[in-house]
């Protein structure tokens, strides 16, 4: 490989630089030939430079203090190795929690009782609301009719239904701005304005 | 027994073993005898003796101080936990280097997976893939003071994987070609070929 006439090939010169593994004739040639000797010097310098650069980089990144820390960390890991894992307390609680079975639990009972009472109250309120809602609706309808009284007291709900939607809403607006408007405020809040609808379209 | 008479350790070739091999054999014997405390003390000596070399290999291999730190720690912990499988007639440095290099390879794979979507891998014109840069900072740029040092480290980084491994173990790990062949499970002739190719490529890169 890469033989130059009688000169030593590069791989032999590299071998010579690494561990001096040369035959007697090769070693003799190397000593006598200035060209081969120069190549050996070049390879040696290259290898030396690499070693120095690598050592410098690593030694700079790992000064003695860091090696000491690393060593103590290794020993710490060895000590911990094979030991059961520790149970850490929840952050912020300085006192170690007692086992669940040994703890008194009055608070748990109170919480359960409060939850049951809340549920019962909720059901009761639901029933009451259900009963009261139709009456409210009736009252609201009567209020609307009262407010429309100036157009004719005998007008029925059926008459109102015959009105177009736009007319009905206009009348509602007029009623809101008139007497007894308090009862209609919830309707007002729920009903979109004509101008808003027109804008959307 | 061997813990008491470390001087009697011999390699299979009847050559006296290194101090590291003696210490490792002691640790193994002490662990087998159930004397964990003394084994730990002995192991600390072993760590202190091998640490610098290990850090240089890992750092040059991974080019990241945090990863190198982690790889070296893991390798030593693995050695201790598997000391029962250490063969006393085998050079400790070779066994340890194999564990360390495997750990470095695993870390590099993990790092490549992490960076796959964030940092594009670059490829040199001759198809050699260059490792992604370190996530914290470029060690070459920040740790080497001289321009020549930077050049050399960049050139070594551009070597193909196998050549770089062989070169790193020989030149930075200070292992012989025979020890490198044992560490990597390659024939000595193959190690020499990789080594020669690495040197030749380095010379080309540095002459540009």
XYZ file of C-alpha atoms in Angstrom:
409
model
C 0.000 0.000 0.000
C 1.447 3.348 -1.125
C 4.946 2.070 -1.705
C 7.231 4.717 -3.145
C 10.138 2.812 -4.734
C 12.245 1.676 -1.786
C 10.721 4.085 0.652
C 8.455 2.971 3.454
C 4.707 3.090 2.881
C 2.628 5.507 4.932
C 0.985 2.750 6.952
C 4.388 1.445 8.041
C 5.439 4.910 9.046
C 2.230 5.352 11.038
C 2.909 2.004 12.705
C 6.402 3.202 13.497
C 4.970 6.311 15.118
C 2.419 4.366 17.151
C 4.389 1.458 18.533
C 7.587 1.187 16.565
C 6.536 -2.145 15.064
C 9.047 -2.247 12.220
C 11.288 -4.947 10.915
C 15.059 -4.492 11.161
C 15.372 -3.569 7.482
C 12.534 -1.055 7.720
C 14.044 0.473 10.820
C 17.408 0.665 9.077
C 15.879 2.386 6.066
C 14.042 4.838 8.240
C 17.256 5.811 10.005
C 19.137 6.231 6.718
C 16.489 7.937 4.563
C 15.932 11.649 5.247
C 12.660 11.632 3.240
C 11.097 8.808 5.255
C 12.432 10.300 8.445
C 10.766 13.616 7.590
C 7.473 11.829 6.961
C 7.782 10.039 10.270
C 8.406 13.354 11.987
C 5.339 14.799 10.281
C 3.071 11.939 11.373
C 4.504 12.023 14.873
C 3.822 15.727 15.134
C 0.271 15.213 13.918
C -0.409 12.476 16.459
C 1.178 14.490 19.237
C -0.882 17.555 18.302
C -4.080 15.519 18.386
C -3.255 14.033 21.766
C -2.367 17.413 23.229
C -5.456 19.126 21.789
C -7.743 16.369 23.057
C -6.184 16.334 26.515
C -6.313 20.127 26.768
C -9.990 20.220 25.835
C -10.999 17.514 28.282
C -8.809 18.790 31.104
C -10.167 22.274 30.720
C -13.744 20.989 30.832
C -12.941 18.737 33.812
C -10.701 20.494 36.300
C -9.651 18.683 39.440
C -12.590 20.050 41.452
C -15.075 18.682 38.966
C -13.387 15.293 38.995
C -13.632 15.227 42.781
C -17.332 16.086 42.610
C -17.833 13.405 39.996
C -16.046 10.850 42.165
C -18.159 11.643 45.199
C -21.303 11.457 43.062
C -20.268 8.023 41.825
C -19.685 6.828 45.382
C -23.009 8.298 46.452
C -24.758 6.397 43.676
C -23.061 3.194 44.756
C -24.249 3.681 48.336
C -27.800 4.313 47.155
C -27.686 1.390 44.760
C -29.927 -1.445 45.879
C -31.591 0.538 48.651
C -35.386 0.898 48.544
C -36.674 4.194 47.236
C -37.528 6.919 49.744
C -41.077 8.167 50.140
C -40.935 11.937 49.810
C -43.425 14.145 51.647
C -45.578 16.443 49.571
C -43.722 19.757 49.091
C -44.621 22.288 51.761
C -45.833 19.891 54.404
C -43.223 19.804 57.125
C -45.027 17.178 59.165
C -44.957 13.639 57.959
C -48.537 12.507 57.318
C -49.898 9.823 59.645
C -51.117 6.586 58.076
C -54.693 6.834 56.785
C -56.021 4.127 59.097
C -54.637 5.850 62.225
C -56.098 9.278 61.403
C -59.358 10.511 63.072
C -61.904 11.322 60.380
C -64.703 13.600 61.773
C -64.230 16.044 58.915
C -65.024 13.347 56.376
C -68.396 12.686 58.024
C -69.290 16.393 58.071
C -68.410 16.684 54.403
C -70.674 13.749 53.550
C -73.563 15.209 55.590
C -73.185 18.618 53.954
C -73.168 17.045 50.499
C -76.391 15.108 51.254
C -78.111 18.250 52.605
C -77.052 20.218 49.540
C -78.500 17.550 47.272
C -81.840 17.564 49.143
C -82.054 21.366 48.997
C -81.284 21.301 45.315
C -84.108 18.837 44.615
C -86.576 20.903 46.665
C -85.607 24.109 44.912
C -86.033 22.365 41.565
C -89.603 21.326 42.439
C -90.522 24.816 43.634
C -89.126 26.454 40.536
C -91.042 24.044 38.365
C -94.320 24.964 40.062
C -93.729 28.678 40.067
C -92.568 29.072 36.479
C -96.036 28.817 34.707
C -97.480 31.442 37.080
C -94.640 33.790 36.266
C -95.206 33.268 32.597
C -98.912 34.035 33.007
C -98.120 37.185 34.957
C -95.735 38.295 32.243
C -98.323 37.726 29.507
C -100.891 39.703 31.484
C -98.421 42.544 31.873
C -97.902 42.617 28.124
C -101.621 42.716 27.522
C -102.085 45.467 30.112
C -99.410 47.539 28.453
C -101.144 47.127 25.142
C -104.446 48.199 26.696
C -104.508 51.576 24.890
C -104.993 49.780 21.569
C -108.112 48.005 22.841
C -108.828 46.283 26.142
C -110.646 43.365 24.599
C -107.669 42.117 22.551
C -106.815 38.534 23.386
C -103.594 36.626 23.275
C -104.859 35.074 20.057
C -104.942 38.518 18.503
C -101.377 39.097 19.535
C -100.413 35.823 17.882
C -101.927 37.006 14.634
C -99.529 39.962 14.536
C -96.466 39.606 12.438
C -93.236 39.126 14.347
C -91.972 42.543 13.390
C -95.155 44.236 14.544
C -95.103 42.302 17.784
C -91.547 43.337 18.510
C -92.303 46.961 17.680
C -95.192 46.868 20.107
C -92.990 45.330 22.719
C -90.529 48.184 22.282
C -93.316 50.675 22.687
C -94.565 48.875 25.790
C -91.110 48.808 27.353
C -90.780 52.508 26.989
C -94.279 52.996 28.496
C -95.994 52.243 31.828
C -95.401 48.901 33.575
C -92.155 48.350 31.752
C -90.531 46.690 34.779
C -92.397 43.443 34.115
C -91.169 43.372 30.532
C -87.521 44.016 31.177
C -86.657 40.268 31.099
C -88.322 40.019 27.658
C -86.438 43.038 26.544
C -83.159 41.593 27.574
C -83.832 38.376 25.667
C -85.243 39.889 22.508
C -82.914 41.081 19.741
C -83.469 44.565 18.344
C -84.679 44.950 14.773
C -81.688 47.056 13.976
C -79.365 44.307 15.228
C -81.129 41.697 13.126
C -80.985 43.933 10.073
C -77.307 44.534 10.638
C -76.636 40.809 10.852
C -78.472 40.242 7.599
C -7.871 -14.072 48.910
C -6.960 -11.920 45.979
C -7.933 -8.873 47.973
C -5.143 -9.701 50.362
C -2.531 -10.551 47.779
C -2.998 -8.228 44.841
C 0.581 -8.657 43.682
C -0.126 -12.239 42.662
C -2.507 -11.272 39.852
C -1.283 -12.336 36.474
C -2.769 -12.006 33.052
C -3.349 -15.038 30.903
C -0.129 -14.223 29.064
C 1.772 -14.302 32.398
C 2.455 -10.565 32.127
C 1.865 -8.717 35.387
C -1.444 -6.905 35.444
C -1.777 -3.193 35.878
C -2.586 -1.537 39.166
C -6.153 -0.949 37.923
C -6.599 -4.663 37.238
C -5.329 -5.493 40.717
C -7.735 -3.048 42.312
C -10.641 -4.421 40.286
C -9.795 -7.953 41.339
C -9.702 -6.794 44.969
C -13.106 -5.176 44.657
C -14.504 -8.357 43.169
C -13.054 -10.487 45.961
C -14.289 -8.159 48.691
C -17.778 -8.062 47.217
C -17.810 -11.843 46.987
C -16.826 -11.951 50.663
C -19.699 -9.607 51.532
C -17.414 -6.772 52.655
C -19.155 -4.011 50.754
C -17.634 -1.139 52.726
C -14.062 -2.142 51.993
C -15.007 -2.907 48.411
C -16.360 0.617 48.064
C -13.174 2.075 49.521
C -11.067 0.052 47.077
C -13.342 1.023 44.240
C -12.883 4.689 45.034
C -9.138 4.211 44.529
C -9.864 2.569 41.214
C -12.108 5.432 40.147
C -9.483 7.994 41.109
C -6.899 6.119 39.085
C -8.974 5.698 35.927
C -11.113 8.811 36.049
C -8.937 11.211 34.086
C -8.442 8.799 31.218
C -12.146 7.931 31.201
C -13.153 11.573 31.087
C -10.790 12.274 28.203
C -12.188 9.387 26.173
C -15.808 10.250 26.916
C -15.310 13.945 26.320
C -13.530 13.443 23.047
C -16.109 10.902 22.014
C -19.188 12.920 22.966
C -17.768 16.465 22.736
C -20.073 17.611 25.503
C -19.024 18.005 29.132
C -22.406 17.085 30.633
C -22.812 13.998 28.494
C -19.226 12.956 29.188
C -19.796 13.384 32.931
C -22.914 11.242 32.753
C -21.241 8.575 30.617
C -18.278 8.264 32.979
C -20.481 8.066 36.075
C -22.700 5.446 34.484
C -19.703 3.404 33.351
C -18.176 3.308 36.838
C -21.502 2.439 38.477
C -21.981 -0.326 35.920
C -18.498 -1.652 36.601
C -19.208 -1.837 40.328
C -22.596 -3.481 39.944
C -21.204 -6.035 37.490
C -17.845 -6.549 39.128
C -18.755 -10.202 39.645
C -18.395 -10.765 35.923
C -14.920 -9.229 35.723
C -12.219 -11.715 34.716
C -9.099 -11.148 36.781
C -6.797 -12.309 34.008
C -8.152 -9.646 31.672
C -6.801 -6.068 31.678
C -9.277 -3.890 33.563
C -8.680 -0.974 31.202
C -9.945 -3.006 28.261
C -13.082 -4.176 30.072
C -13.799 -0.731 31.420
C -13.168 0.971 28.066
C -15.610 -1.351 26.378
C -18.291 -0.455 28.956
C -17.504 3.242 28.623
C -17.556 3.255 24.819
C -20.870 1.366 24.744
C -22.301 3.936 27.157
C -21.025 6.783 24.998
C -22.608 5.206 21.924
C -25.948 4.904 23.724
C -25.775 8.525 24.804
C -24.935 9.660 21.305
C -27.887 7.755 19.913
C -30.162 9.295 22.534
C -28.813 12.749 21.769
C -29.306 12.260 18.029
C -32.908 11.234 18.687
C -33.451 14.356 20.796
C -31.977 16.666 18.206
C -33.426 15.033 15.124
C -36.237 17.523 14.766
C -34.499 20.579 16.077
C -31.032 20.572 14.527
C -30.469 19.451 10.942
C -27.685 16.923 10.480
C -25.021 18.149 8.114
C -23.072 16.058 5.700
C -19.659 16.719 4.259
C -19.121 16.568 0.505
C -17.569 13.117 0.804
C -20.665 11.781 2.539
C -19.272 11.775 6.051
C -21.945 12.683 8.518
C -20.964 15.281 11.062
C -22.372 14.979 14.558
C -24.915 17.523 15.658
C -23.434 20.286 17.747
C -23.713 20.099 21.492
C -26.919 21.581 22.867
C -25.167 23.691 25.477
C -22.129 25.021 23.656
C -19.555 23.849 21.165
C -16.707 22.364 23.157
C -14.274 22.802 20.331
C -15.045 26.460 20.066
C -15.148 27.259 23.738
C -12.686 24.892 25.336
C -9.744 24.904 23.016
C -7.740 28.025 23.094
C -5.476 27.669 20.072
C -6.592 27.775 16.467
C -4.615 24.620 15.796
C -6.482 22.829 18.565
C -9.789 23.834 17.025
C -8.672 22.665 13.623
C -7.533 19.317 14.927
C -10.652 18.662 16.958
C -12.871 19.576 14.023
C -10.857 17.267 11.784
C -11.159 14.365 14.237
C -14.901 14.999 14.445
C -15.143 14.542 10.693
C -13.626 11.070 10.762
C -15.995 8.196 10.065
C -17.383 6.587 13.220
C -15.175 3.494 13.351
C -11.980 5.351 12.514
C -12.736 7.945 15.128
C -13.398 5.322 17.777
C -10.169 3.508 17.062
C -8.203 6.713 16.862
C -9.714 8.076 20.066
C -8.973 4.929 22.027
C -5.394 4.751 20.764
C -4.421 8.392 20.984
C -6.589 9.712 23.793
C -7.395 6.530 25.674
C -3.733 5.529 25.488
C -4.599 1.941 24.680
C -2.381 -0.231 22.522
C -3.724 -1.555 19.218
C -4.027 -4.954 20.871
C -6.112 -3.518 23.732
C -8.274 -1.571 21.303
C -8.893 -4.750 19.332
C -9.993 -6.479 22.534
C -12.167 -3.546 23.550
C -13.972 -3.311 20.247
C -13.993 -6.972 19.342
C -12.016 -6.331 16.149
C -8.884 -8.029 14.885
C -5.660 -6.187 15.508
C -5.067 -5.915 11.756
C -8.454 -4.219 11.322
C -7.639 -1.807 14.126
C -4.359 -0.917 12.427
C -6.114 -0.344 9.110
C -8.698 1.946 10.725
C -5.972 3.748 12.561
C -3.890 4.292 9.476
C -6.900 5.511 7.500
C -7.792 7.880 10.312
C -4.291 9.346 10.377
C -4.202 9.677 6.600
C -7.580 11.394 6.518
C -6.591 13.703 9.344
C -3.488 14.714 7.455
C -5.576 15.472 4.359
C -8.061 17.513 6.357
C -5.395 19.467 8.171
C -3.371 20.194 5.051
C -6.293 21.979 3.347
